[in-house]
XYZ file of C-alpha atoms in Angstrom:
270
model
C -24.297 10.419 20.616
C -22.321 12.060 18.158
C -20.319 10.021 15.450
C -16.754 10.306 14.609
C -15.103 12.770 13.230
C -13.030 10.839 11.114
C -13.116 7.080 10.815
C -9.401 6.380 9.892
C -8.165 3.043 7.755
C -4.323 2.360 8.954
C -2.581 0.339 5.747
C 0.388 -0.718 6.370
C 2.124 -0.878 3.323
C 5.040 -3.778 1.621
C 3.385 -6.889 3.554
C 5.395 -9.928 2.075
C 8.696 -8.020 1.543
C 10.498 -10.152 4.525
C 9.453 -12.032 7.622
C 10.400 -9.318 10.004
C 8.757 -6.670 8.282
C 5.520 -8.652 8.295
C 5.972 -9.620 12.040
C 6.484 -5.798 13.076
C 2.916 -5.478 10.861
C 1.300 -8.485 12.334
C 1.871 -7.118 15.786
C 0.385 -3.726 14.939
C -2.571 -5.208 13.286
C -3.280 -7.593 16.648
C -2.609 -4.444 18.617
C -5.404 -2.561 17.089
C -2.846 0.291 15.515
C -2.795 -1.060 12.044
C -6.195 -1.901 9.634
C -5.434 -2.751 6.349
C -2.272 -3.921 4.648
C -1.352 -4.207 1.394
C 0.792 -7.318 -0.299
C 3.631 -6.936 -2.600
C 3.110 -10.371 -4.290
C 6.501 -10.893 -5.825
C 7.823 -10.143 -2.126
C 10.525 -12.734 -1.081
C 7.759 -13.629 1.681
C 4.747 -13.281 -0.089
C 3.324 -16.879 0.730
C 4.229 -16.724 4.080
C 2.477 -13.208 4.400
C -0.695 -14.810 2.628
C -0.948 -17.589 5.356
C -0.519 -15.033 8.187
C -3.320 -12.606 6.385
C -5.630 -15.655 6.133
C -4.376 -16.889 9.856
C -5.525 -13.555 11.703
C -8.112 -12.166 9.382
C -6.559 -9.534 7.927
C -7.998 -6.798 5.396
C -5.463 -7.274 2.382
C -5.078 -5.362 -0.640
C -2.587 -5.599 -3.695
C 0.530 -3.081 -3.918
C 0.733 -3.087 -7.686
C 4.685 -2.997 -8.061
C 6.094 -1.710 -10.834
C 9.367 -0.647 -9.774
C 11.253 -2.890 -7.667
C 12.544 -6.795 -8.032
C 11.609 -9.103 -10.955
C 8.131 -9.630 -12.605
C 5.542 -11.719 -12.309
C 3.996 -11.726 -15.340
C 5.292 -12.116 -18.901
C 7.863 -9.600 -18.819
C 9.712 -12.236 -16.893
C 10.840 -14.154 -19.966
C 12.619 -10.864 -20.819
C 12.721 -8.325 -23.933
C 10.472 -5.945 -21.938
C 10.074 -2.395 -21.847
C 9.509 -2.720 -17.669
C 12.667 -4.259 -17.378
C 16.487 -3.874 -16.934
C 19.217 -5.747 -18.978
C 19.425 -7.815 -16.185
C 15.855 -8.906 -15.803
C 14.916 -6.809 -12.863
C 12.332 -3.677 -12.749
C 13.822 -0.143 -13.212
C 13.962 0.778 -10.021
C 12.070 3.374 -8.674
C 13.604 6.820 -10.216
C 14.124 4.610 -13.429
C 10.676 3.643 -13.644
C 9.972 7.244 -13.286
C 11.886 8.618 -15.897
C 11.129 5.633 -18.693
C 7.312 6.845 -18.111
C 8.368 10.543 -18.114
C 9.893 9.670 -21.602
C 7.873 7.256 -23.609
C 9.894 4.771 -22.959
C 7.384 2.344 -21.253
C 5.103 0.275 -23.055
C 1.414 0.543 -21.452
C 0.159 -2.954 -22.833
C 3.047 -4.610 -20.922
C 2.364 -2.786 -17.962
C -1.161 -3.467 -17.842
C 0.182 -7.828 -18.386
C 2.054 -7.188 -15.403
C -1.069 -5.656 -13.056
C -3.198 -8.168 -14.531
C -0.246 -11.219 -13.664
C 0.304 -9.696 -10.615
C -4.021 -9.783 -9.553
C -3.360 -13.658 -10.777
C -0.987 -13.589 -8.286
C -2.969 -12.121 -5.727
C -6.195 -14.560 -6.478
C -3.943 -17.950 -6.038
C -2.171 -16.497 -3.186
C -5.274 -15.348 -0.705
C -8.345 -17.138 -2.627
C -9.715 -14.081 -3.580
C -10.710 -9.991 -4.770
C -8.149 -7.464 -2.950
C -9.484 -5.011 -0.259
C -7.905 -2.276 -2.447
C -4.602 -1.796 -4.986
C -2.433 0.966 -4.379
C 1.299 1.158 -5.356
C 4.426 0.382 -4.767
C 6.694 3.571 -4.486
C 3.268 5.347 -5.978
C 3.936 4.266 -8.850
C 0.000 4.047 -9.605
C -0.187 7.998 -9.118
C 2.471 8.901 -11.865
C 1.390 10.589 -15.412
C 0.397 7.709 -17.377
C -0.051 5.475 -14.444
C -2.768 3.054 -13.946
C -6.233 3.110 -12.258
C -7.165 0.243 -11.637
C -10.778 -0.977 -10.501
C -11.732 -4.473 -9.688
C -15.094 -6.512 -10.601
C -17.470 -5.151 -7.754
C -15.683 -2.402 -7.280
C -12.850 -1.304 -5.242
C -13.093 0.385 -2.459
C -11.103 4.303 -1.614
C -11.500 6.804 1.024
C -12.582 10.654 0.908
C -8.608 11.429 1.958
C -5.566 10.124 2.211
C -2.283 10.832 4.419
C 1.006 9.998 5.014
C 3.244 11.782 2.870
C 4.381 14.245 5.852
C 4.056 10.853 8.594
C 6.364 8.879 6.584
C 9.314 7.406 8.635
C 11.324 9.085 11.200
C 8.703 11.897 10.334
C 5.757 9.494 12.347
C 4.983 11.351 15.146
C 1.801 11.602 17.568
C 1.630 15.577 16.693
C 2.248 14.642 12.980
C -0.429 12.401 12.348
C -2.877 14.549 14.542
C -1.949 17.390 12.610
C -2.334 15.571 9.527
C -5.816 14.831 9.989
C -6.427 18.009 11.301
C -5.444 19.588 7.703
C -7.679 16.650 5.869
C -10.853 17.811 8.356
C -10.226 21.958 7.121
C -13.908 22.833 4.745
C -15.712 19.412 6.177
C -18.779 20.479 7.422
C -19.958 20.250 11.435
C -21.462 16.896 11.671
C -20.010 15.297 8.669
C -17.990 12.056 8.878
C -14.373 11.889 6.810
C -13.107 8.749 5.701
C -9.463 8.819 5.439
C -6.390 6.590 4.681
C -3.221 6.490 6.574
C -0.150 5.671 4.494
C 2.224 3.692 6.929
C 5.195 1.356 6.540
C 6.002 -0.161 10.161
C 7.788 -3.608 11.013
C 11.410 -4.556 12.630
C 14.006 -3.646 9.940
C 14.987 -6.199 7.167
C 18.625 -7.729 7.716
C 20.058 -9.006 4.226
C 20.128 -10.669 2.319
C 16.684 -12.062 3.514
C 13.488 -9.964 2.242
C 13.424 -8.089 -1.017
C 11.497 -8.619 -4.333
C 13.957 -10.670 -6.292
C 17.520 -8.524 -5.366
C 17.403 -8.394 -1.565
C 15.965 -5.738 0.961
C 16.546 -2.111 0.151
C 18.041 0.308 2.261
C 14.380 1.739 3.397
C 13.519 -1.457 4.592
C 16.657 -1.972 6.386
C 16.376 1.086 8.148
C 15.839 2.197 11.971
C 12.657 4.085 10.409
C 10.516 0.962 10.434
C 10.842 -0.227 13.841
C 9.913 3.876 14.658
C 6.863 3.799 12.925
C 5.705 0.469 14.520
C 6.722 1.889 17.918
C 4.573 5.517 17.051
C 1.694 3.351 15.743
C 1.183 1.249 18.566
C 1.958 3.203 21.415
C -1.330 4.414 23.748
C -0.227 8.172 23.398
C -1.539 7.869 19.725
C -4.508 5.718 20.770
C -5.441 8.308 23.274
C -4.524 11.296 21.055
C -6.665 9.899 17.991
C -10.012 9.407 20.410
C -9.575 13.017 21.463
C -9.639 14.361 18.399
C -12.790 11.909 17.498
C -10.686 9.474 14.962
C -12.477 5.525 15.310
C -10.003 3.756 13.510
C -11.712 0.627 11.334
C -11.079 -1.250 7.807
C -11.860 -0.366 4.464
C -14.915 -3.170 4.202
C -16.318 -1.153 6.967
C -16.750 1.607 4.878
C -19.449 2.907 2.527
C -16.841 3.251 0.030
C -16.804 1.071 -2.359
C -17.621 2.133 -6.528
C -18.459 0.093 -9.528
C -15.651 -1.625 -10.774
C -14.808 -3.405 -14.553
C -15.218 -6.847 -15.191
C -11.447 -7.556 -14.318
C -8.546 -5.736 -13.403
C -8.294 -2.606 -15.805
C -5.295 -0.026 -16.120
C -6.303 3.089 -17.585
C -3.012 4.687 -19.152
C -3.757 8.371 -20.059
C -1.251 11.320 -19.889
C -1.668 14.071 -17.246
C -3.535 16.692 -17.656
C -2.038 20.035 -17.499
């Protein structure tokens, strides 16, 4: 029998933000629709998330935030280059343009990652599945890379840019993977990510990172994607088109990693 085609890993992305968000990804995970998820750990329901990844079993990764609520690490006594005047992270067009100027200093940032693994450790007993990043901020010029001891696992591809909210669509995310298959040879099996953010919308002020939920998570888009993700049109449409959807453990994809958590700061290349 032939193998897959692609053998898909479904993260959904800002577990721990707020209760509702993390029942809407609770429910896909159960459902079979989601795989992975990834934990903001200065998320207004970070504990609670931890007990429900540990509770069902659930693949968890760190999303590395940079960008949104208050710190975890030392910049949370203050007088950092990460922060705002009033404590909180610069948002994430301020983060943006502080990195696009100079203006952030790498040593704190790589405090914060390392606070925020810390975080991670006491919160689900042990290594992350993955880290990836909140609002991307990990794939910005002079961003971090950051590898665990053991290594950390990645895929060949990833998607979800052009499936991203009200964008989610059976079609799409066929399509999607369609585009990440063009130049893989006959026979060959792609590993690829899905980038998702499902869940029943935040209502404020509950959820957030340290200043309430954003307008993103508050929005009609979240309940979409949870409805697109689990619904049997996607199931079917994925097994046509030879997609066996799995976790990132199952993978043959995991690389040497550093002795700890390590952010390699560079500047883009040209």
């Amino acid at each position: 029998m032939a193998g897959p085609r692609v053998r898909l890993v479904v993260t959904a992305d800002d577990f721990g933000y707020c209760p509702r968000r993390d029942e809407g990804i609770v429910e896909a995970f159960l459902a079979g629709a989601v795989t992975s998820v990834s934990l903001l750990v200065n998320g207004a329901a970070a504990e609670s998330a931890a007990d429900l990844a540990r509770r069902h079993k659930i693949p968890t990764g760190l999303h590395a935030n940079l960008s949104e609520g208050r710190p975890v690490g030392p910049a949370r006594l203050g007088d950092s280059s990460l922060l705002s005047p009033e404590g909180f992270f610069l948002g994430k067009m301020g983060f943006r343009e502080a990195v696009a100027t100079g203006g952030v200093a790498l040593p704190q940032v790589r405090e914060e990652l390392e606070a925020q693994l810390i975080r991670f450790r006491e919160l689900l007993g042990g290594d992350p599945t993955h880290v990836d990043g909140h609002q991307h901020v990990h794939v910005l010029p002079g961003g971090g890379h950051c590898s665990l001891e053991g290594g950390c696992g990645w895929t060949d591809a990833f998607v979800g840019l052009s499936t991203c909210g009200r964008h989610m669509s059976v079609h799409r995310v066929s399509g999607a993977l369609a585009r990440a298959l063009e130049g893989i040879p006959t026979g060959h099996t792609l590993t690829a990510e899905l980038m998702a953010h499902p869940g029943y919308p935040s209502v404020p002020p509950a959820g957030g990172c340290g200043k309430g939920p954003d307008a993103f998570s508050c929005s009609w888009e979240r309940l979409h994607e949870l409805r697109v993700l689990t619904a049997p049109t996607l199931r079917a449409q994925l097994a046509q088109d030879g997609v066996q959807l799995c976790a990132l453990h199952d993978l043959d994809s995991k690389r040497p990693g550093e002795a700890t958590l390590k952010t390699f700061l560079e500047r883009s290349r040209p």
